[in-house]
GROMACS .gro file of C-alpha atoms in nm:
model
  200
    1MET     CA    1  10.222  12.142   8.647
    2ASN     CA    2   9.865  12.256   8.562
    3PRO     CA    3   9.869  12.632   8.514
    4GLN     CA    4   9.493  12.652   8.525
    5ALA     CA    5   9.470  12.481   8.866
    6PRO     CA    6   9.293  12.689   9.134
    7VAL     CA    7   9.537  12.883   9.350
    8TYR     CA    8   9.502  12.815   9.726
    9VAL     CA    9   9.411  13.125   9.931
   10ARG     CA   10   9.425  13.060  10.302
   11ALA     CA   11   9.112  13.114  10.504
   12GLU     CA   12   9.103  13.214  10.861
   13ASP     CA   13   8.969  12.884  10.985
   14ASP     CA   14   9.206  12.653  10.788
   15ALA     CA   15   9.397  12.400  11.004
   16TRP     CA   16   9.772  12.380  10.973
   17PRO     CA   17   9.765  12.034  10.801
   18THR     CA   18   9.541  12.184  10.522
   19VAL     CA   19   9.779  12.477  10.488
   20ALA     CA   20  10.086  12.246  10.479
   21TYR     CA   21   9.923  12.016  10.227
   22TYR     CA   22   9.833  12.296   9.982
   23HIS     CA   23  10.176  12.459  10.021
   24PHE     CA   24  10.337  12.117   9.953
   25HIS     CA   25  10.099  12.065   9.656
   26ALA     CA   26  10.202  12.401   9.514
   27TRP     CA   27  10.575  12.329   9.573
   28ARG     CA   28  10.545  11.986   9.409
   29GLY     CA   29  10.375  12.134   9.099
   30ARG     CA   30  10.657  12.363   9.010
   31ARG     CA   31  10.923  12.090   8.982
   32PRO     CA   32  10.969  11.732   8.855
   33PHE     CA   33  10.872  11.592   9.191
   34TRP     CA   34  10.799  11.231   9.080
   35ALA     CA   35  11.121  11.211   8.874
   36GLY     CA   36  11.320  11.316   9.177
   37LEU     CA   37  11.143  11.072   9.401
   38PHE     CA   38  11.192  10.772   9.173
   39THR     CA   39  11.563  10.861   9.113
   40LEU     CA   40  11.618  10.907   9.483
   41LEU     CA   41  11.452  10.578   9.571
   42GLY     CA   42  11.647  10.398   9.296
   43GLY     CA   43  11.977  10.499   9.452
   44PHE     CA   44  11.916  10.325   9.786
   45PRO     CA   45  11.899   9.959   9.674
   46ILE     CA   46  12.197  10.007   9.434
   47ALA     CA   47  12.409  10.139   9.714
   48TYR     CA   48  12.271   9.907   9.990
   49PHE     CA   49  12.284   9.553   9.843
   50PRO     CA   50  12.659   9.519   9.793
   51TYR     CA   51  12.719   9.597  10.169
   52ALA     CA   52  12.417   9.408  10.305
   53ASP     CA   53  12.448   9.069  10.474
   54LEU     CA   54  12.168   8.830  10.548
   55ARG     CA   55  12.178   8.614  10.863
   56LEU     CA   56  12.006   8.280  10.856
   57GLY     CA   57  12.069   8.142  11.207
   58ASN     CA   58  12.444   8.102  11.241
   59VAL     CA   59  12.511   8.138  10.864
   60SER     CA   60  12.588   8.484  10.728
   61LEU     CA   61  12.519   8.540  10.364
   62ALA     CA   62  12.711   8.834  10.220
   63MET     CA   63  12.625   8.989   9.880
   64ALA     CA   64  12.944   9.194   9.859
   65THR     CA   65  13.102   9.213   9.517
   66THR     CA   66  13.441   9.353   9.398
   67GLY     CA   67  13.257   9.658   9.264
   68GLY     CA   68  13.120   9.756   9.612
   69ALA     CA   69  13.281  10.101   9.596
   70GLY     CA   70  13.139  10.155   9.245
   71ALA     CA   71  12.792  10.067   9.361
   72LEU     CA   72  12.819  10.301   9.648
   73ILE     CA   73  12.927  10.589   9.421
   74ILE     CA   74  12.637  10.513   9.176
   75GLY     CA   75  12.385  10.499   9.454
   76VAL     CA   76  12.513  10.825   9.610
   77LEU     CA   77  12.507  10.996   9.272
   78LEU     CA   78  12.152  10.887   9.201
   79ILE     CA   79  12.034  11.010   9.547
   80THR     CA   80  12.216  11.341   9.474
   81LEU     CA   81  12.041  11.368   9.131
   82GLY     CA   82  11.699  11.297   9.282
   83LEU     CA   83  11.750  11.578   9.529
   84ALA     CA   84  11.888  11.809   9.263
   85LEU     CA   85  11.566  11.751   9.058
   86TRP     CA   86  11.365  11.874   9.346
   87PHE     CA   87  11.566  12.189   9.420
   88GLN     CA   88  11.721  12.273   9.081
   89ALA     CA   89  11.450  12.192   8.824
   90THR     CA   90  11.659  12.364   8.548
   91ILE     CA   91  11.904  12.073   8.526
   92ARG     CA   92  11.624  11.818   8.464
   93VAL     CA   93  11.761  11.719   8.120
   94PHE     CA   94  12.115  11.659   8.246
   95ALA     CA   95  11.988  11.484   8.558
   96GLY     CA   96  11.757  11.264   8.355
   97VAL     CA   97  12.025  11.156   8.112
   98ALA     CA   98  12.274  11.099   8.397
   99ALA     CA   99  12.021  10.893   8.592
  100ILE     CA  100  11.947  10.665   8.294
  101LEU     CA  101  12.322  10.617   8.225
  102LEU     CA  102  12.397  10.550   8.596
  103ALA     CA  103  12.110  10.295   8.601
  104LEU     CA  104  12.253  10.113   8.302
  105VAL     CA  105  12.601  10.112   8.454
  106SER     CA  106  12.465   9.971   8.776
  107ILE     CA  107  12.360   9.640   8.609
  108PRO     CA  108  12.721   9.502   8.581
  109VAL     CA  109  12.851   9.692   8.888
  110SER     CA  110  12.594   9.658   9.158
  111ASN     CA  111  12.432   9.316   9.171
  112LEU     CA  112  12.220   9.357   8.861
  113GLY     CA  113  12.128   9.710   8.951
  114GLY     CA  114  12.022   9.630   9.301
  115PHE     CA  115  11.840   9.319   9.182
  116PHE     CA  116  11.667   9.525   8.919
  117VAL     CA  117  11.467   9.731   9.178
  118GLY     CA  118  11.710  10.033   9.175
  119PHE     CA  119  11.766   9.990   8.801
  120LEU     CA  120  11.392  10.020   8.723
  121LEU     CA  121  11.331  10.300   8.961
  122SER     CA  122  11.621  10.503   8.830
  123MET     CA  123  11.518  10.442   8.474
  124VAL     CA  124  11.168  10.560   8.538
  125GLY     CA  125  11.292  10.861   8.732
  126GLY     CA  126  11.536  10.958   8.455
  127ALA     CA  127  11.260  10.921   8.182
  128LEU     CA  128  11.020  11.135   8.389
  129ALA     CA  129  11.287  11.405   8.430
  130LEU     CA  130  11.338  11.416   8.054
  131ALA     CA  131  10.969  11.422   7.992
  132TRP     CA  132  10.879  11.692   8.251
  133ALA     CA  133  10.828  12.055   8.124
  134PRO     CA  134  10.729  12.354   8.330
  135GLY     CA  135  10.381  12.484   8.283
  136GLN     CA  136  10.310  12.833   8.136
  137PRO     CA  137  10.048  13.028   8.329
  138VAL     CA  138   9.766  13.178   8.114
  139GLU     CA  139   9.729  13.556   8.147
  140GLU     CA  140   9.397  13.681   8.271
  141GLY     CA  141   9.173  13.784   7.978
  142GLU     CA  142   9.414  13.641   7.725
  143GLN     CA  143   9.232  13.367   7.535
  144SER     CA  144   9.327  13.251   7.196
  145THR     CA  145   9.064  13.201   6.928
  146ASP     CA  146   9.153  12.837   6.904
  147VAL     CA  147   9.010  12.786   7.256
  148GLN     CA  148   8.674  12.931   7.166
  149PRO     CA  149   8.407  12.679   7.090
  150MET     CA  150   8.328  12.592   6.731
  151VAL     CA  151   7.970  12.705   6.779
  152GLU     CA  152   8.073  13.062   6.856
  153ARG     CA  153   8.280  13.085   6.543
  154GLN     CA  154   8.006  12.971   6.305
  155PRO     CA  155   7.772  13.256   6.214
  156GLY     CA  156   7.402  13.183   6.221
  157VAL     CA  157   7.426  12.867   6.440
  158VAL     CA  158   7.412  13.023   6.778
  159GLY     CA  159   7.067  13.052   6.917
  160LEU     CA  160   6.899  12.816   6.672
  161SER     CA  161   6.691  12.519   6.784
  162LYS     CA  162   6.736  12.180   6.624
  163ALA     CA  163   6.426  12.218   6.411
  164GLU     CA  164   6.541  12.564   6.287
  165ALA     CA  165   6.889  12.443   6.213
  166THR     CA  166   6.766  12.134   6.014
  167ALA     CA  167   6.496  12.335   5.828
  168GLY     CA  168   6.719  12.381   5.524
  169MET     CA  169   6.800  12.015   5.502
  170GLY     CA  170   6.694  11.818   5.204
  171VAL     CA  171   6.572  11.459   5.184
  172GLN     CA  172   6.692  11.236   5.466
  173GLY     CA  173   6.906  11.496   5.630
  174ILE     CA  174   7.126  11.570   5.330
  175PRO     CA  175   7.189  11.942   5.313
  176GLY     CA  176   7.065  12.127   5.005
  177PRO     CA  177   7.245  12.414   4.826
  178ARG     CA  178   7.291  12.735   5.018
  179GLY     CA  179   7.123  13.047   4.914
  180THR     CA  180   7.446  13.198   4.797
  181GLU     CA  181   7.548  12.894   4.582
  182THR     CA  182   7.444  12.845   4.231
  183ALA     CA  183   7.451  12.500   4.068
  184HIS     CA  184   7.744  12.429   3.859
  185ALA     CA  185   7.900  12.775   3.901
  186SER     CA  186   8.252  12.637   3.906
  187GLU     CA  187   8.209  12.374   3.643
  188THR     CA  188   8.519  12.306   3.426
  189THR     CA  189   8.601  12.056   3.165
  190ALA     CA  190   8.704  11.816   3.439
  191HIS     CA  191   8.360  11.840   3.597
  192ALA     CA  192   8.170  11.822   3.271
  193ASP     CA  193   8.027  11.501   3.125
  194GLY     CA  194   7.963  11.327   3.459
  195GLY     CA  195   8.311  11.388   3.593
  196ARG     CA  196   8.509  11.251   3.282
  197ASN     CA  197   8.794  11.454   3.173
  198SER     CA  198   8.771  11.553   2.809
  199ALA     CA  199   9.122  11.579   2.682
  200GLY     CA  200   9.208  11.712   2.338
   0.00000   0.00000   0.00000
C-alpha cells in the first residue's frame, strides 16, 4: 500500500466503471491482494488434477491417485487461505506459513503439486503474504527532517550560483581551508613529522 497515493474523490461526471475501478483500487491497496490471488489460484490445480480424466477418443486417461481426498483437502484449504488473506489481512503471517507448508505437502500427495502449477502459485502466494506489510499514512504537516533535501540543511548553499559556490575553491577544484579553520590547529604527535608517530 502506498500511503502517499492520491485519494480518489468522486466527481459529478464520473462514470460508474471509473468509480468501481477506484473503489476496487483502494480496497486492493489495504490488503495483501496478490498474495491472496496467487494462493487462491494455486488451490485449484491441486484439487482438480486428481479427479480429472482426459478422454482421447474412446480411451479415458484418469490421473486419480490414492491421495485424492488429501489433494482435495489441500486445495480447499489453499482456496480458503486465499480468501482469508483478502478479507482478514491480520492473519497474513499464519496464512503465508500455512500456504507454503500446504504447497510443500502437495508435492507427494497431489500429482507433484498439481504438476508444479499449484505448487508454484501457492509458494509465491505464501511468500507474498509473509512479505506484505500495511502502509502507515503520513499525517498532514508532519514531515521528518530526514525527508528534507540536503541543500536546505546546509547553511550558505541555498541561493548560490555555481560560480559563487566554487569561488572558494583552490587549484583544480580542490577546496581550500575555510575561514574558521587554522592550519595545523589540531596537530598532535601522531600528525607531526609528516604523519609518522614519534614513540618514546
